[in-house]
Each structure stands twice: as C-alpha cells, then as structure tokens.
Amino acid sequence: MNSTHSEPLDYLVIGAGPAGLQLGQLLQEAGHGYRILESGQAPGTFFRTFPRHRKLISINKVYNGTDDPELNLRMDWNSLLSPDDRLLFSRYSKRYFPHADDLVRYLADFAEAFKLDIAYDTRAERIRRDADGGFVVTDQHGQEHRSRRVIMATGVTRPNTPDIPGIETAEDYSVVSVDPQEFIDQRVLILGKGNSALETADNLVETAAVIHVAGPHSIRMAWNTHFVGHLRAVNNNFLDTYQLKSQNALLDGDVLSIEKADKDAAGGYRVRFSFSRADEVVKELRYDRVVVCTGFRFDASVFDPECRPELVINDRFAALSPAYESVNVPGLYFAGTLMQQRDFKKSTGGFIHGFRYAVRALSRILDERHHDRPWPRQPLETSPSALADAVVARVNRSSALWQQFAVIGDLIVTAPGEPARYHEEVPVAYAHESELTENGDYFTVTLEYGPDHDKVDPFDITVRRTAQNSVDDAFDAAYLHPVIRHFRGGELLGTHHMAENLENEWDHPEVHQAPLAEFFARELDRRPSPAGR
C-alpha cells in the first residue's frame, strides 16, 4: 500500500467495476504504475445489487453466423477488451439478457486472469491536491494513496432524488422489496419513467391492485431513439397493461408533495400530482406504497474544494473535455459510464459495449499526453483507391465504430508527398484538437444514423425511407451508415455518405466502393501543394 512518503504512482483508478478493470488491464499492459481502489470485497460491487431484478438489458447474442471475433463483439455488450480470447462473456452465459450474477463472475475472473493491482475494502473518502500538483486519496482506514493523476471509474452511485417535499418517506429503488407477494392488492406509485421504474412496475403487474408510473417527461423508446438507455422492450410490458385498461396508468406531470398518512387513519400516502397534459390540474391521490426509481448521479462529495470537478446535466455528471478530463481539474480523468457526459443520451458511452472503446481511447490519450507514445498508426498509400479500400474494410468489420456511433471514428491524416496515416478509434471531438491533425488535411470515418432518425415511428410504413444501396439518396439515409468527412484546421470541407444497406455490408463495388473513391479523388485534389503549405 502507498504510504504518505512513498513515490507517487502514475495513476490511481477509483473503482473496480468494468471500466476500472478495463483501464487497469490497459495501464498494466503499457507498463504504467497504477493501482485500483475498490470499496467492495471483489470487482463489480454495483452489479451485486443492480439491476434489482437481476436481468441485464445489455444483450449477449452468442450465435451470429460468423466466427470473426470483431464482428461478434458488435452483438456482445458485456465483454471487456482483452488479448485473451477466452475472456469472453459468452463463455459465462448463453442468455440474450443475462443474469447480473454472471457478469459479477466474469469481472472477478477478468481481474484474476491479469492479476490486476486492486486494493479491495478501500473506499476513497477524500481526494485532494498535493504540493507537487498530484493527488492524495485518503481511504476509510486513514491510509493515503498518492498519484500524479486520478481516474474516476466509480460510475453513478448516488441516488438522483428529486426535490419533492416528503420524498424521504418513500421507498428507494435500491432497497425496496423485489418480492411481488409483498404488494398484493396494494396501490403503488412509481416515480420515474426509465428502465428501473418500468422494470419495477413489470415485476408487480400480477400482484398489485393499481400501479401508477409517474414523471414529468415523455417516455422514450430505445427502438426509436437508438439510445440503449431509453426504455427497452424487455421492460415495457407495463405499457401494454396501461393501454389495454388493466387498472394501471402512466401519469404525465409533477409530484408536488408526498405525505405519509396518519397511522391511525387508513395509512399509506397522500400524493399531490399536477397533470401536465390536463392543464396542470392538481389532484390528491392515495397509495399504499411510493417507490422512487429516478436513477443515479455522480458523487463528487469526496473532492476537496480546490479539486472538485465542475458538474453539468443537473449536477449528475462531471463536465469533461474531449480527452475525458475534468474541464477545471487538470489530471483528473473519468472512465466508464461517467464518460457518457460526452454523448449523453445520444450514443453508448454509458454502457460497457460503448465505454470499453472509450476507455481504450483514454489509455491512448494518456500515452500521448504523459508518456510520449504516439497514437497507433498504419501507413497508407495516398491514393483514392487505397483510402477507399481501407475505409470499406474497417466499416464492414469494426465494432468500435458500430457501438460508439458518431462519437468514435477512424482518422486518416494526409499530407502531400507523404504516406497517409490511418489511426483507428479516435474520439472525433478529440481528433479536432489533437496533435494528430495539426500538420495535414484529415478525414474522419464514422458510422451514424440520420439526423432525424428518432423523429418518426420506425414501424409506420407510410413514412418514406431511403432505398438501400441508393447512391444518390445516401445523404438522406436514416439508418446506420458510414459517413466520411474531410477537414482542414477543424474546418469541414466535404462530406460523403455511403449508401445504407439492410445487412450492414458496405462493400458493393459500384454502390459503395466507387463513389467513395471518387469522393477521395475530389478531396485530395483540394489539398494545398507542399510549397503553399
């Protein structure tokens, strides 16, 4: 263990969940001095409790018709990235929606396989700056751990409790009983409209007399928005009971107050509710139970004032730079679900299948910034056909671009008279400010949905959609498809959309390859000559 006078480590990682383990493996592989501080007795403490009903909503599709490990990762939302092909979650469960206990076992085996440096039963209780500009982390035993940089991989651990008078008398998602028999013939109010709320409601459909699910915002379905954190189909049976008049209801509006009834009276709760779609009419409703399922937030209470990160999104997340660093505390980085501040409710940064790639990108950013190790690159002939071939090969196979759509992309840097440089899996926002793009024109390669993909009902056959493999209409494609953009000095010079394809195979010589090569030919001709640079 680090003492007060020992040499500081390069990195202290707070939390041994999926992100902490992923980062620990990468730091260890790179030869950096690190330690992971974990408050629990084993990795993945969060998943020992959550989700409460133990069914993960991260898919585990084992049978994909291919033995390509990269393609299989597109349908594997639980595995961490690893040089050991035996450390795949599909070896732990074949279920499409696996049990949370299987993930706990997997994370423990991952930590053991790499002999990661993890201090268990070590909860970070105070984080402060030291005189040298590094950090000192004090645990619950009074032990001090020193490092040049700190990476928070704790996830969101603090209940995101709304400011409602009397809400402290309600039951919280984290502790409420999951036994439906305890709710027989009861009237239940569930606050929240996300997966935890609807998961809780579905669990009570057979036993509760009445279930009301309430919140001020509209329910958003993941199948429409393509954001996997919105309501998933596996949790939406409750909506069926509501629409088919089974005594349950979805309430749109605000809870004004929660009052626990007198024990000598009928008991239960009296809740004042303002209905947003009924001219803000206020009614008092009676319930036997009130359950708060309103999500979680980042806990910044451990930071001393001089190094407390700025918070955003209703104080739920730390504000991050494109390098996943606190915008106001240099040397304080974030990994895992906390990275979703960069793509909040737009991509997959809040989930293992997304942040495993963001964490790998962070490890490369740290190597660049602090260890003089350039981003991995491949030299490439600067010709339209060579660039098109490289892009087609990547978009048809890459899992990172598939999972972190519009957020992480490949980067091609070109300069007249020099071979092109192909860099894989660079966060797009980081690419624009990185040294990678300082000396040349560059192209970003991403997979993206159309800008209005979530504005229409995807099952409404009266809504026109672009025909697959339509070169002329590719710019208007709503479905996931490759987008290649040409930049110079951060200025956008040209954009090419590859035609969408039902099977996600963008390799047709005339439909995909030739138009892309033509785009590269036009854009390469726009570059300044070496003398004019």
mmCIF file of C-alpha atoms in Angstrom, residues 71-425:
data_model
loop_
_atom_site.group_PDB
_atom_site.id
_atom_site.type_symbol
_atom_site.label_atom_id
_atom_site.label_comp_id
_atom_site.label_asym_id
_atom_site.label_seq_id
_atom_site.Cartn_x
_atom_site.Cartn_y
_atom_site.Cartn_z
ATOM 1 C CA LEU A 71 -17.954 -8.788 -35.715
ATOM 2 C CA ASN A 72 -19.139 -10.869 -32.779
ATOM 3 C CA LEU A 73 -18.274 -8.001 -30.426
ATOM 4 C CA ARG A 74 -20.982 -5.963 -32.152
ATOM 5 C CA MET A 75 -23.521 -8.312 -30.566
ATOM 6 C CA ASP A 76 -21.644 -8.811 -27.294
ATOM 7 C CA TRP A 77 -22.409 -5.946 -24.952
ATOM 8 C CA ASN A 78 -20.742 -7.325 -21.828
ATOM 9 C CA SER A 79 -17.224 -8.484 -22.699
ATOM 10 C CA LEU A 80 -14.236 -6.331 -21.903
ATOM 11 C CA LEU A 81 -11.456 -5.913 -24.476
ATOM 12 C CA SER A 82 -8.670 -8.354 -23.867
ATOM 13 C CA PRO A 83 -5.722 -10.083 -25.550
ATOM 14 C CA ASP A 84 -7.087 -13.347 -24.097
ATOM 15 C CA ASP A 85 -9.829 -14.680 -26.373
ATOM 16 C CA ARG A 86 -11.029 -16.934 -23.561
ATOM 17 C CA LEU A 87 -12.234 -13.910 -21.596
ATOM 18 C CA LEU A 88 -15.483 -13.501 -23.465
ATOM 19 C CA PHE A 89 -18.773 -13.138 -21.649
ATOM 20 C CA SER A 90 -20.386 -15.702 -23.963
ATOM 21 C CA ARG A 91 -18.467 -18.346 -22.006
ATOM 22 C CA TYR A 92 -20.377 -17.322 -18.877
ATOM 23 C CA SER A 93 -23.920 -17.161 -20.250
ATOM 24 C CA LYS A 94 -25.825 -18.023 -23.409
ATOM 25 C CA ARG A 95 -28.860 -15.971 -22.419
ATOM 26 C CA TYR A 96 -29.723 -12.991 -24.595
ATOM 27 C CA PHE A 97 -30.459 -10.922 -21.476
ATOM 28 C CA PRO A 98 -28.075 -12.476 -18.946
ATOM 29 C CA HIS A 99 -28.317 -12.672 -15.175
ATOM 30 C CA ALA A 100 -26.333 -9.994 -13.338
ATOM 31 C CA ASP A 101 -24.587 -12.636 -11.237
ATOM 32 C CA ASP A 102 -22.947 -13.975 -14.394
ATOM 33 C CA LEU A 103 -21.410 -10.562 -15.021
ATOM 34 C CA VAL A 104 -20.105 -10.472 -11.444
ATOM 35 C CA ARG A 105 -18.385 -13.836 -12.003
ATOM 36 C CA TYR A 106 -16.952 -12.660 -15.303
ATOM 37 C CA LEU A 107 -15.495 -9.471 -13.810
ATOM 38 C CA ALA A 108 -13.873 -11.412 -10.964
ATOM 39 C CA ASP A 109 -12.246 -13.795 -13.427
ATOM 40 C CA PHE A 110 -11.047 -10.907 -15.607
ATOM 41 C CA ALA A 111 -9.316 -9.263 -12.632
ATOM 42 C CA GLU A 112 -7.739 -12.553 -11.589
ATOM 43 C CA ALA A 113 -6.594 -13.504 -15.101
ATOM 44 C CA PHE A 114 -4.450 -10.375 -15.377
ATOM 45 C CA LYS A 115 -3.508 -10.178 -11.683
ATOM 46 C CA LEU A 116 -4.611 -6.572 -11.640
ATOM 47 C CA ASP A 117 -3.340 -4.402 -8.788
ATOM 48 C CA ILE A 118 -6.560 -3.862 -6.848
ATOM 49 C CA ALA A 119 -6.833 -2.742 -3.227
ATOM 50 C CA TYR A 120 -10.168 -4.102 -2.003
ATOM 51 C CA ASP A 121 -12.078 -2.797 1.017
ATOM 52 C CA THR A 122 -10.536 0.574 0.161
ATOM 53 C CA ARG A 123 -13.095 3.321 -0.203
ATOM 54 C CA ALA A 124 -11.891 6.745 -1.339
ATOM 55 C CA GLU A 125 -13.219 9.178 1.245
ATOM 56 C CA ARG A 126 -11.191 12.279 0.413
ATOM 57 C CA ILE A 127 -9.376 13.422 -2.721
ATOM 58 C CA ARG A 128 -7.094 16.450 -2.552
ATOM 59 C CA ARG A 129 -4.179 18.037 -4.339
ATOM 60 C CA ASP A 130 -0.658 17.646 -3.020
ATOM 61 C CA ALA A 131 2.100 20.250 -3.115
ATOM 62 C CA ASP A 132 3.559 18.817 -6.326
ATOM 63 C CA GLY A 133 0.311 19.124 -8.265
ATOM 64 C CA GLY A 134 -0.585 15.460 -7.975
ATOM 65 C CA PHE A 135 -3.344 13.893 -5.902
ATOM 66 C CA VAL A 136 -3.700 12.338 -2.477
ATOM 67 C CA VAL A 137 -6.560 9.911 -1.938
ATOM 68 C CA THR A 138 -7.399 9.055 1.659
ATOM 69 C CA ASP A 139 -9.370 5.872 2.317
ATOM 70 C CA GLN A 140 -11.693 4.938 5.176
ATOM 71 C CA HIS A 141 -8.769 3.463 7.133
ATOM 72 C CA GLY A 142 -6.869 6.754 7.038
ATOM 73 C CA GLN A 143 -4.352 5.381 4.531
ATOM 74 C CA GLU A 144 -3.081 7.875 1.953
ATOM 75 C CA HIS A 145 -2.532 6.913 -1.701
ATOM 76 C CA ARG A 146 -0.545 9.272 -3.933
ATOM 77 C CA SER A 147 -0.569 9.558 -7.697
ATOM 78 C CA ARG A 148 0.228 12.011 -10.440
ATOM 79 C CA ARG A 149 -3.236 11.545 -11.926
ATOM 80 C CA VAL A 150 -6.589 10.178 -10.745
ATOM 81 C CA ILE A 151 -9.138 8.412 -12.940
ATOM 82 C CA MET A 152 -12.669 8.149 -11.579
ATOM 83 C CA ALA A 153 -14.321 4.879 -12.627
ATOM 84 C CA THR A 154 -16.944 4.779 -9.888
ATOM 85 C CA GLY A 155 -19.983 5.042 -12.117
ATOM 86 C CA VAL A 156 -23.061 6.868 -10.876
ATOM 87 C CA THR A 157 -23.555 5.755 -7.291
ATOM 88 C CA ARG A 158 -25.629 8.471 -5.629
ATOM 89 C CA PRO A 159 -29.435 8.349 -5.944
ATOM 90 C CA ASN A 160 -30.756 11.080 -8.231
ATOM 91 C CA THR A 161 -33.556 12.009 -5.847
ATOM 92 C CA PRO A 162 -35.979 14.747 -6.974
ATOM 93 C CA ASP A 163 -36.563 17.722 -4.704
ATOM 94 C CA ILE A 164 -40.096 16.853 -3.597
ATOM 95 C CA PRO A 165 -41.416 17.575 -0.090
ATOM 96 C CA GLY A 166 -41.847 14.280 1.742
ATOM 97 C CA ILE A 167 -39.891 12.136 -0.722
ATOM 98 C CA GLU A 168 -37.673 10.935 2.126
ATOM 99 C CA THR A 169 -40.646 8.916 3.420
ATOM 100 C CA ALA A 170 -40.873 6.921 0.170
ATOM 101 C CA GLU A 171 -39.002 3.713 -0.637
ATOM 102 C CA ASP A 172 -35.949 3.861 -2.880
ATOM 103 C CA TYR A 173 -35.282 1.525 -5.805
ATOM 104 C CA SER A 174 -32.041 0.420 -4.188
ATOM 105 C CA VAL A 175 -33.750 -1.044 -1.102
ATOM 106 C CA VAL A 176 -37.417 -1.694 -1.931
ATOM 107 C CA SER A 177 -38.514 -5.317 -1.803
ATOM 108 C CA VAL A 178 -38.443 -7.209 -5.098
ATOM 109 C CA ASP A 179 -40.903 -9.828 -3.835
ATOM 110 C CA PRO A 180 -44.228 -9.232 -5.642
ATOM 111 C CA GLN A 181 -46.089 -11.050 -2.867
ATOM 112 C CA GLU A 182 -45.426 -8.090 -0.581
ATOM 113 C CA PHE A 183 -47.535 -5.876 -2.864
ATOM 114 C CA ILE A 184 -50.719 -7.965 -3.106
ATOM 115 C CA ASP A 185 -53.813 -5.764 -3.641
ATOM 116 C CA GLN A 186 -51.830 -2.580 -2.998
ATOM 117 C CA ARG A 187 -51.929 0.743 -4.810
ATOM 118 C CA VAL A 188 -48.371 1.590 -5.862
ATOM 119 C CA LEU A 189 -46.902 4.824 -7.224
ATOM 120 C CA ILE A 190 -43.541 4.528 -9.009
ATOM 121 C CA LEU A 191 -41.636 7.738 -9.656
ATOM 122 C CA GLY A 192 -39.556 7.674 -12.830
ATOM 123 C CA LYS A 193 -40.068 6.607 -16.427
ATOM 124 C CA GLY A 194 -36.810 4.841 -17.190
ATOM 125 C CA ASN A 195 -35.800 1.198 -17.160
ATOM 126 C CA SER A 196 -35.557 0.890 -13.374
ATOM 127 C CA ALA A 197 -39.083 2.278 -12.967
ATOM 128 C CA LEU A 198 -40.660 0.093 -15.640
ATOM 129 C CA GLU A 199 -38.648 -2.945 -14.529
ATOM 130 C CA THR A 200 -40.148 -2.418 -11.060
ATOM 131 C CA ALA A 201 -43.636 -1.957 -12.483
ATOM 132 C CA ASP A 202 -43.427 -5.109 -14.601
ATOM 133 C CA ASN A 203 -42.463 -7.074 -11.516
ATOM 134 C CA LEU A 204 -45.681 -6.018 -9.759
ATOM 135 C CA VAL A 205 -48.202 -6.411 -12.576
ATOM 136 C CA GLU A 206 -49.517 -9.771 -11.303
ATOM 137 C CA THR A 207 -49.958 -8.774 -7.657
ATOM 138 C CA ALA A 208 -50.517 -5.032 -7.216
ATOM 139 C CA ALA A 209 -54.081 -3.747 -7.473
ATOM 140 C CA VAL A 210 -53.105 -0.468 -9.143
ATOM 141 C CA ILE A 211 -49.750 0.720 -10.457
ATOM 142 C CA HIS A 212 -49.139 4.311 -11.493
ATOM 143 C CA VAL A 213 -45.819 5.238 -13.121
ATOM 144 C CA ALA A 214 -45.233 8.992 -12.989
ATOM 145 C CA GLY A 215 -42.804 11.587 -14.274
ATOM 146 C CA PRO A 216 -42.635 14.988 -15.966
ATOM 147 C CA HIS A 217 -41.075 13.768 -19.212
ATOM 148 C CA SER A 218 -42.313 11.656 -22.076
ATOM 149 C CA ILE A 219 -41.262 8.031 -22.246
ATOM 150 C CA ARG A 220 -38.705 7.497 -24.968
ATOM 151 C CA MET A 221 -38.362 4.069 -26.502
ATOM 152 C CA ALA A 222 -34.884 2.782 -27.292
ATOM 153 C CA TRP A 223 -36.163 1.204 -30.512
ATOM 154 C CA ASN A 224 -36.980 4.708 -31.744
ATOM 155 C CA THR A 225 -34.068 6.779 -30.406
ATOM 156 C CA HIS A 226 -31.337 4.122 -30.767
ATOM 157 C CA PHE A 227 -30.147 5.145 -27.296
ATOM 158 C CA VAL A 228 -29.971 1.912 -25.323
ATOM 159 C CA GLY A 229 -30.555 3.683 -22.019
ATOM 160 C CA HIS A 230 -34.066 4.721 -23.008
ATOM 161 C CA LEU A 231 -36.898 2.329 -22.247
ATOM 162 C CA ARG A 232 -36.143 -1.124 -23.593
ATOM 163 C CA ALA A 233 -38.756 -3.517 -24.945
ATOM 164 C CA VAL A 234 -37.813 -6.116 -22.336
ATOM 165 C CA ASN A 235 -39.133 -3.733 -19.641
ATOM 166 C CA ASN A 236 -42.234 -2.298 -21.310
ATOM 167 C CA ASN A 237 -44.961 -4.867 -20.594
ATOM 168 C CA PHE A 238 -46.447 -2.350 -18.183
ATOM 169 C CA LEU A 239 -47.323 -0.049 -21.095
ATOM 170 C CA ASP A 240 -49.442 -2.841 -22.554
ATOM 171 C CA THR A 241 -51.411 -3.146 -19.308
ATOM 172 C CA TYR A 242 -51.965 0.615 -19.281
ATOM 173 C CA GLN A 243 -53.192 0.922 -22.849
ATOM 174 C CA LEU A 244 -55.455 -2.123 -22.522
ATOM 175 C CA LYS A 245 -57.163 -0.820 -19.376
ATOM 176 C CA SER A 246 -55.798 -3.120 -16.682
ATOM 177 C CA GLN A 247 -56.148 -0.583 -13.842
ATOM 178 C CA ASN A 248 -52.622 0.690 -14.373
ATOM 179 C CA ALA A 249 -51.717 4.138 -15.662
ATOM 180 C CA LEU A 250 -48.898 6.351 -16.850
ATOM 181 C CA LEU A 251 -49.088 9.786 -15.232
ATOM 182 C CA ASP A 252 -47.541 12.751 -17.046
ATOM 183 C CA GLY A 253 -46.658 15.618 -14.757
ATOM 184 C CA ASP A 254 -45.067 16.581 -11.477
ATOM 185 C CA VAL A 255 -45.412 15.244 -7.960
ATOM 186 C CA LEU A 256 -45.889 18.323 -5.773
ATOM 187 C CA SER A 257 -45.744 16.615 -2.382
ATOM 188 C CA ILE A 258 -45.749 13.217 -0.700
ATOM 189 C CA GLU A 259 -47.357 12.917 2.712
ATOM 190 C CA LYS A 260 -47.343 9.779 4.763
ATOM 191 C CA ALA A 261 -50.823 9.267 6.175
ATOM 192 C CA ASP A 262 -51.531 9.083 9.894
ATOM 193 C CA LYS A 263 -51.013 5.578 11.259
ATOM 194 C CA ASP A 264 -54.373 5.825 12.978
ATOM 195 C CA ALA A 265 -56.102 6.534 9.670
ATOM 196 C CA ALA A 266 -56.119 4.350 6.565
ATOM 197 C CA GLY A 267 -52.330 4.502 6.314
ATOM 198 C CA GLY A 268 -50.312 4.773 3.125
ATOM 199 C CA TYR A 269 -49.558 8.025 1.329
ATOM 200 C CA ARG A 270 -51.353 11.092 0.025
ATOM 201 C CA VAL A 271 -49.677 12.441 -3.085
ATOM 202 C CA ARG A 272 -50.466 15.767 -4.771
ATOM 203 C CA PHE A 273 -49.934 15.498 -8.508
ATOM 204 C CA SER A 274 -50.038 18.145 -11.243
ATOM 205 C CA PHE A 275 -51.079 16.707 -14.626
ATOM 206 C CA SER A 276 -49.103 18.369 -17.427
ATOM 207 C CA ARG A 277 -51.435 17.219 -20.212
ATOM 208 C CA ALA A 278 -54.587 18.252 -18.365
ATOM 209 C CA ASP A 279 -53.988 21.981 -17.945
ATOM 210 C CA GLU A 280 -51.884 21.406 -14.814
ATOM 211 C CA VAL A 281 -54.906 20.140 -12.889
ATOM 212 C CA VAL A 282 -53.826 19.115 -9.387
ATOM 213 C CA LYS A 283 -55.300 16.024 -7.748
ATOM 214 C CA GLU A 284 -54.600 14.281 -4.478
ATOM 215 C CA LEU A 285 -54.092 10.547 -4.976
ATOM 216 C CA ARG A 286 -53.835 7.794 -2.382
ATOM 217 C CA TYR A 287 -51.278 4.991 -2.439
ATOM 218 C CA ASP A 288 -50.145 2.197 -0.160
ATOM 219 C CA ARG A 289 -46.544 2.405 -1.407
ATOM 220 C CA VAL A 290 -44.425 5.018 -3.180
ATOM 221 C CA VAL A 291 -41.220 3.838 -4.840
ATOM 222 C CA VAL A 292 -38.560 6.229 -6.161
ATOM 223 C CA CYS A 293 -36.870 4.964 -9.349
ATOM 224 C CA THR A 294 -35.291 8.149 -10.692
ATOM 225 C CA GLY A 295 -31.782 6.974 -11.456
ATOM 226 C CA PHE A 296 -28.363 7.866 -10.129
ATOM 227 C CA ARG A 297 -25.768 10.622 -10.291
ATOM 228 C CA PHE A 298 -22.023 11.020 -9.848
ATOM 229 C CA ASP A 299 -20.949 11.528 -6.222
ATOM 230 C CA ALA A 300 -18.488 14.431 -6.079
ATOM 231 C CA SER A 301 -18.592 14.764 -2.285
ATOM 232 C CA VAL A 302 -15.163 13.132 -1.813
ATOM 233 C CA PHE A 303 -13.307 16.006 -3.502
ATOM 234 C CA ASP A 304 -11.765 18.889 -1.602
ATOM 235 C CA PRO A 305 -12.977 22.260 -2.925
ATOM 236 C CA GLU A 306 -9.742 23.077 -4.784
ATOM 237 C CA CYS A 307 -10.041 19.959 -6.949
ATOM 238 C CA ARG A 308 -13.792 19.422 -7.131
ATOM 239 C CA PRO A 309 -14.866 18.871 -10.738
ATOM 240 C CA GLU A 310 -17.434 21.125 -12.331
ATOM 241 C CA LEU A 311 -20.781 19.336 -12.687
ATOM 242 C CA VAL A 312 -23.295 19.514 -15.536
ATOM 243 C CA ILE A 313 -26.606 17.936 -16.657
ATOM 244 C CA ASN A 314 -28.419 18.890 -13.440
ATOM 245 C CA ASP A 315 -25.225 18.098 -11.499
ATOM 246 C CA ARG A 316 -25.416 14.426 -12.480
ATOM 247 C CA PHE A 317 -22.042 14.238 -14.262
ATOM 248 C CA ALA A 318 -18.652 15.907 -14.272
ATOM 249 C CA ALA A 319 -18.017 18.209 -17.231
ATOM 250 C CA LEU A 320 -15.409 16.564 -19.454
ATOM 251 C CA SER A 321 -13.080 17.742 -22.172
ATOM 252 C CA PRO A 322 -12.819 15.716 -25.407
ATOM 253 C CA ALA A 323 -9.930 13.892 -23.662
ATOM 254 C CA TYR A 324 -12.266 12.692 -20.865
ATOM 255 C CA GLU A 325 -10.516 15.039 -18.421
ATOM 256 C CA SER A 326 -12.270 17.349 -15.987
ATOM 257 C CA VAL A 327 -12.644 20.774 -17.609
ATOM 258 C CA ASN A 328 -11.462 22.512 -14.436
ATOM 259 C CA VAL A 329 -9.181 19.991 -12.664
ATOM 260 C CA PRO A 330 -6.106 19.057 -14.724
ATOM 261 C CA GLY A 331 -5.016 15.459 -14.243
ATOM 262 C CA LEU A 332 -8.469 14.283 -13.156
ATOM 263 C CA TYR A 333 -9.847 11.876 -15.767
ATOM 264 C CA PHE A 334 -13.034 9.826 -15.988
ATOM 265 C CA ALA A 335 -13.669 6.310 -17.271
ATOM 266 C CA GLY A 336 -16.711 4.144 -17.807
ATOM 267 C CA THR A 337 -20.301 5.263 -17.539
ATOM 268 C CA LEU A 338 -19.118 8.698 -16.386
ATOM 269 C CA MET A 339 -17.789 9.192 -19.922
ATOM 270 C CA GLN A 340 -21.367 9.477 -21.182
ATOM 271 C CA GLN A 341 -21.337 13.181 -20.403
ATOM 272 C CA ARG A 342 -19.665 13.497 -23.815
ATOM 273 C CA ASP A 343 -22.541 11.736 -25.649
ATOM 274 C CA PHE A 344 -25.383 11.934 -23.131
ATOM 275 C CA LYS A 345 -28.442 10.054 -24.403
ATOM 276 C CA LYS A 346 -27.039 10.056 -27.935
ATOM 277 C CA SER A 347 -24.667 7.100 -28.196
ATOM 278 C CA THR A 348 -23.443 4.248 -25.970
ATOM 279 C CA GLY A 349 -20.838 5.859 -23.701
ATOM 280 C CA GLY A 350 -22.791 4.914 -20.577
ATOM 281 C CA PHE A 351 -22.634 1.162 -21.213
ATOM 282 C CA ILE A 352 -19.931 -1.499 -21.353
ATOM 283 C CA HIS A 353 -20.214 -2.068 -25.094
ATOM 284 C CA GLY A 354 -19.602 1.637 -25.650
ATOM 285 C CA PHE A 355 -17.216 2.708 -22.933
ATOM 286 C CA ARG A 356 -14.840 -0.228 -23.394
ATOM 287 C CA TYR A 357 -13.762 1.567 -26.584
ATOM 288 C CA ALA A 358 -13.758 4.999 -24.948
ATOM 289 C CA VAL A 359 -11.574 3.587 -22.169
ATOM 290 C CA ARG A 360 -9.157 2.179 -24.742
ATOM 291 C CA ALA A 361 -9.117 5.600 -26.388
ATOM 292 C CA LEU A 362 -8.431 7.194 -22.992
ATOM 293 C CA SER A 363 -5.454 4.885 -22.480
ATOM 294 C CA ARG A 364 -4.038 6.064 -25.816
ATOM 295 C CA ILE A 365 -4.697 9.694 -24.891
ATOM 296 C CA LEU A 366 -2.791 9.190 -21.634
ATOM 297 C CA ASP A 367 0.074 7.580 -23.549
ATOM 298 C CA GLU A 368 0.216 10.569 -25.922
ATOM 299 C CA ARG A 369 -0.037 13.223 -23.266
ATOM 300 C CA HIS A 370 2.052 11.828 -20.446
ATOM 301 C CA HIS A 371 4.339 9.121 -21.828
ATOM 302 C CA ASP A 372 5.404 10.401 -25.265
ATOM 303 C CA ARG A 373 3.820 7.443 -27.037
ATOM 304 C CA PRO A 374 2.046 8.364 -30.281
ATOM 305 C CA TRP A 375 -1.377 7.029 -31.212
ATOM 306 C CA PRO A 376 -1.027 3.716 -33.108
ATOM 307 C CA ARG A 377 -0.966 4.257 -36.863
ATOM 308 C CA GLN A 378 -0.718 2.418 -40.121
ATOM 309 C CA PRO A 379 0.956 3.969 -43.193
ATOM 310 C CA LEU A 380 -1.265 4.041 -46.234
ATOM 311 C CA GLU A 381 -0.770 4.954 -49.877
ATOM 312 C CA THR A 382 -2.352 8.344 -50.508
ATOM 313 C CA SER A 383 -4.459 7.321 -53.464
ATOM 314 C CA PRO A 384 -8.266 7.374 -53.777
ATOM 315 C CA SER A 385 -8.486 3.607 -54.238
ATOM 316 C CA ALA A 386 -6.189 2.790 -51.300
ATOM 317 C CA LEU A 387 -8.077 5.122 -48.957
ATOM 318 C CA ALA A 388 -11.435 3.738 -50.116
ATOM 319 C CA ASP A 389 -10.258 0.151 -49.657
ATOM 320 C CA ALA A 390 -9.065 0.892 -46.111
ATOM 321 C CA VAL A 391 -12.334 2.575 -45.136
ATOM 322 C CA VAL A 392 -14.520 -0.164 -46.627
ATOM 323 C CA ALA A 393 -12.540 -2.834 -44.788
ATOM 324 C CA ARG A 394 -12.962 -1.034 -41.472
ATOM 325 C CA VAL A 395 -16.631 -0.038 -41.618
ATOM 326 C CA ASN A 396 -17.609 -3.590 -42.545
ATOM 327 C CA ARG A 397 -15.858 -5.078 -39.525
ATOM 328 C CA SER A 398 -15.168 -2.556 -36.752
ATOM 329 C CA SER A 399 -17.090 -2.982 -33.522
ATOM 330 C CA ALA A 400 -15.885 0.312 -32.014
ATOM 331 C CA LEU A 401 -17.353 2.439 -34.815
ATOM 332 C CA TRP A 402 -20.533 0.338 -34.718
ATOM 333 C CA GLN A 403 -21.044 0.726 -30.968
ATOM 334 C CA GLN A 404 -19.836 4.310 -30.460
ATOM 335 C CA PHE A 405 -21.682 5.660 -33.483
ATOM 336 C CA ALA A 406 -20.917 9.304 -34.320
ATOM 337 C CA VAL A 407 -18.632 9.567 -31.267
ATOM 338 C CA ILE A 408 -15.578 7.410 -32.011
ATOM 339 C CA GLY A 409 -14.254 7.202 -35.546
ATOM 340 C CA ASP A 410 -11.215 6.302 -37.561
ATOM 341 C CA LEU A 411 -8.901 9.101 -38.620
ATOM 342 C CA ILE A 412 -6.959 9.421 -41.878
ATOM 343 C CA VAL A 413 -4.329 12.176 -41.966
ATOM 344 C CA THR A 414 -2.874 13.157 -45.342
ATOM 345 C CA ALA A 415 -0.060 15.485 -46.347
ATOM 346 C CA PRO A 416 1.254 15.959 -49.925
ATOM 347 C CA GLY A 417 4.405 13.952 -50.559
ATOM 348 C CA GLU A 418 3.932 11.726 -47.505
ATOM 349 C CA PRO A 419 2.115 8.446 -46.928
ATOM 350 C CA ALA A 420 -1.288 8.829 -45.317
ATOM 351 C CA ARG A 421 -1.612 7.821 -41.656
ATOM 352 C CA TYR A 422 -4.559 5.657 -40.610
ATOM 353 C CA HIS A 423 -5.436 5.908 -36.898
ATOM 354 C CA GLU A 424 -8.182 3.656 -35.549
ATOM 355 C CA GLU A 425 -10.794 4.512 -32.918
#
